[in-house]
Coordinates of C-alpha atoms in Angstrom, one line a residue:
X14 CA 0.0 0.0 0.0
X15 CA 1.0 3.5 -0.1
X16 CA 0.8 6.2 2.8
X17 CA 1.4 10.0 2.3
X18 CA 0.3 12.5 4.5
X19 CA -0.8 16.1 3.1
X20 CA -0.5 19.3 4.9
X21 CA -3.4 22.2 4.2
X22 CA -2.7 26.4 4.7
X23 CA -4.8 28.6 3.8
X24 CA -7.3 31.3 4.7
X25 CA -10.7 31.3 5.6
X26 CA -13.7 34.3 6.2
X27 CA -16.4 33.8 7.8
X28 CA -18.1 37.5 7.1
X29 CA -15.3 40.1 8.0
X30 CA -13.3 37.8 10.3
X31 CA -10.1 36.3 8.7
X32 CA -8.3 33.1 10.3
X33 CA -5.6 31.0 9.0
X34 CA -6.3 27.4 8.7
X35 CA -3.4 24.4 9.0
X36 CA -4.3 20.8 8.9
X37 CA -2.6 17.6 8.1
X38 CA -4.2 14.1 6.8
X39 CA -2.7 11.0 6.3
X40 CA -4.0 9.1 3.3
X41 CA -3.7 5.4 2.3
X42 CA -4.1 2.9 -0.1
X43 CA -4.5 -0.6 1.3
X44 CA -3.0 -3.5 -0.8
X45 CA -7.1 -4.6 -1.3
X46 CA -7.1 -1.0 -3.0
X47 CA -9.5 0.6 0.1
X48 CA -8.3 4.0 0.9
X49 CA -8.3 5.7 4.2
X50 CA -8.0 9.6 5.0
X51 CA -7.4 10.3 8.6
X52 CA -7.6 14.1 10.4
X53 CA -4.2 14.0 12.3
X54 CA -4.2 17.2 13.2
X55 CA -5.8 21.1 12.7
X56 CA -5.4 24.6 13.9
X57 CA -7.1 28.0 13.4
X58 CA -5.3 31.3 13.8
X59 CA -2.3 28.9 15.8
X60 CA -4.8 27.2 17.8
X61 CA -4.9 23.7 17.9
X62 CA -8.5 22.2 17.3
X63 CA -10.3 19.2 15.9
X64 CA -11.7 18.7 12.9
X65 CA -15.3 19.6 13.7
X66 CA -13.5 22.9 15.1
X67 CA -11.5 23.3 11.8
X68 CA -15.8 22.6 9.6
X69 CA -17.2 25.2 11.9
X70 CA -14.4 27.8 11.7
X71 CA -14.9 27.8 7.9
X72 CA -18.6 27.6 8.5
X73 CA -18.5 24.3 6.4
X74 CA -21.8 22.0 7.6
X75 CA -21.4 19.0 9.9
X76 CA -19.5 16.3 8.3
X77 CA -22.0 13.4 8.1
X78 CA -20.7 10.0 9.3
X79 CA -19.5 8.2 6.3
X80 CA -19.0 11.4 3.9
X81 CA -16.1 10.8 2.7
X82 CA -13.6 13.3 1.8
X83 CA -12.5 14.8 -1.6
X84 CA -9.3 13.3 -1.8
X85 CA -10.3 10.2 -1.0
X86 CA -12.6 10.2 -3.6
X87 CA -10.4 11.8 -6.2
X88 CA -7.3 9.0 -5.3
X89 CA -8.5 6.7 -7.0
X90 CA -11.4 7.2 -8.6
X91 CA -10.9 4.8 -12.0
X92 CA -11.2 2.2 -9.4
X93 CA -14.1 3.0 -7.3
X94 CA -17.0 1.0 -7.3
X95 CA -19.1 3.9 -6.3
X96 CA -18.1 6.3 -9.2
X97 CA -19.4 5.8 -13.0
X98 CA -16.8 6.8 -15.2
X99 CA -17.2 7.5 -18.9
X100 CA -15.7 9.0 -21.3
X101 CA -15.8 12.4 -22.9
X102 CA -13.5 12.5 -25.7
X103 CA -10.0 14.0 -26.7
X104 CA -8.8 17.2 -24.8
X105 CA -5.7 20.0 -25.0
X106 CA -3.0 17.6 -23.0
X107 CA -5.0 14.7 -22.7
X108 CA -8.4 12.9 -22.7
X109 CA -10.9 14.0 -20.5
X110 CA -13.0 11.3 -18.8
X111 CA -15.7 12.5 -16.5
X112 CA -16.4 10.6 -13.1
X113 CA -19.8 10.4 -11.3
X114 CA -19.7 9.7 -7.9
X115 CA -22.7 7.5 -6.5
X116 CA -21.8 8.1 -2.5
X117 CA -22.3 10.2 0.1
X118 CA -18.7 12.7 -0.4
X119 CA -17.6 16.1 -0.6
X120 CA -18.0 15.9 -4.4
X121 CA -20.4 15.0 -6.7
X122 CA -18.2 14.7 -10.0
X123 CA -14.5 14.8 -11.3
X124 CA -13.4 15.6 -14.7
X125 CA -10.4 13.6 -14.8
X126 CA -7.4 14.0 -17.7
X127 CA -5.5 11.4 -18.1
X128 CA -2.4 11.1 -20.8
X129 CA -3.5 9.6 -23.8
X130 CA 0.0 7.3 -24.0
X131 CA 0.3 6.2 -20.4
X132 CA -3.1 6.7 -18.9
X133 CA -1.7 8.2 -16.0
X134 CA -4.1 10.9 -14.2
X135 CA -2.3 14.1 -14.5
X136 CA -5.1 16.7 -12.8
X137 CA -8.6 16.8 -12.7
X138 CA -11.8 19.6 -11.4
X139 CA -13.4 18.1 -8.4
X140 CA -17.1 19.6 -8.5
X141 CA -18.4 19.7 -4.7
X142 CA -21.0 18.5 -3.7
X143 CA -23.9 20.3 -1.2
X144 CA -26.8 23.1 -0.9
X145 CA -24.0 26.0 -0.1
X146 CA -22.1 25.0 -3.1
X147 CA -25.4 25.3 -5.2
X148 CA -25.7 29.1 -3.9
X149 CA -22.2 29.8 -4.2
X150 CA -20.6 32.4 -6.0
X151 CA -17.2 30.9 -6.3
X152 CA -16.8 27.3 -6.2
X153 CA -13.4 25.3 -7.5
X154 CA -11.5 22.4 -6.6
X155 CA -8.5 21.9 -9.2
X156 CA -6.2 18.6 -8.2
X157 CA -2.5 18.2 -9.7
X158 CA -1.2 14.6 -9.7
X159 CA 2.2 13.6 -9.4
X160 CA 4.1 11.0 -11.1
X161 CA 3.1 8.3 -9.3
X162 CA -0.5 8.7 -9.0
X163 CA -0.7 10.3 -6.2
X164 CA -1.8 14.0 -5.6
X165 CA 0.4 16.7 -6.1
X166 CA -1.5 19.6 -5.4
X167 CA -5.1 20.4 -4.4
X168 CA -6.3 24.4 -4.9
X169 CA -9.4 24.8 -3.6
X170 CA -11.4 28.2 -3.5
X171 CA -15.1 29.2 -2.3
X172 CA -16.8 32.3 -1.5
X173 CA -20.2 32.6 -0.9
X174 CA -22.6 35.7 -0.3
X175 CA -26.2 34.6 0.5
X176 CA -28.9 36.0 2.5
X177 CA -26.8 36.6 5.9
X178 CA -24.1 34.2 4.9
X179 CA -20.5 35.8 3.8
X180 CA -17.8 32.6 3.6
X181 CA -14.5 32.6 1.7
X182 CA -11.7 29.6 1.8
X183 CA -8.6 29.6 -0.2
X184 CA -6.6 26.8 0.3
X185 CA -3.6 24.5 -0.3
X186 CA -3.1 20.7 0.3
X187 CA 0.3 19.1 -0.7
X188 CA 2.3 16.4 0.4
X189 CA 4.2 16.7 3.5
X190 CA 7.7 17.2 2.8

């Protein structure tokens, strides 16, 4: 199996307070091709908190039991056997296939490139998933892979001005170093 463990920074607004967000995951890939994603640790501002702390800091909604995360989902998601894959043609740099995901998770689709000689993923646009995201004015997820298969780089950005609701994130995850 394989185990990396990716480090998030970033900043988050929840109407016209600013905080700084840090968090680190560990991901795996069992031999049996199950993934796990594990909250090791988060802090707000410098503060150390959990991950519930970290979802209501960003005003993000309860994390149901079972959601699963976005980068699980977008690890491996041409093995899934929760996500319908099918393919969309040719694209600049590669071919694009798109990826519906059937499970309760942070995202509802990916639009996956792979390269056309290798098939190896090489990014993809996570659309997430939920009512906020719906309303939002500003919702992107954009995930570089590396080499091996494994993610490089996620960007992720949202900002959202509803009713009474004013939230922004801009974040980073990349592989602890």
């Amino acid at each position: 199996g394989t185990t990396l463990q990716m480090k998030t920074h970033g900043t988050l607004r929840n109407g016209t307070t600013t905080h700084t967000l840090e968090a680190l995951r560990q991901l795996g890939v069992a031999p049996d091709g199950s993934i796990h994603n594990d909250f090791v640790w988060g802090k707000i501002d410098g503060q150390r908190t959990d991950e519930s702390g970290l979802r209501a800091a960003s005003g993000a909604p309860k994390k149901r039991a079972g959601q699963a995360e976005s980068l699980t989902v977008a690890l491996a998601p041409l093995t899934a056997g929760d996500v319908d894959v099918r393919p969309i043609g040719p694209t600049a740099g590669g071919y694009l296939l798109r990826c519906d995901v059937r499970r309760d998770a942070a995202v509802a689709r990916i639009d996956l490139l792979v390269d056309e000689a290798t098939g190896r993923k090489r990014s993809a646009s996570l659309h997430p998933a939920g009512k906020l995201v719906k309303l939002a004015d500003r919702a992107e997820m954009q995930l570089e892979y590396a080499a091996d298969g494994t993610p490089a780089a996620l960007r992720s950005a949202f900002a959202a001005r509803v009713l009474w609701i004013d939230r922004a994130a801009d974040l980073v995850t990349t592989p602890l170093k």
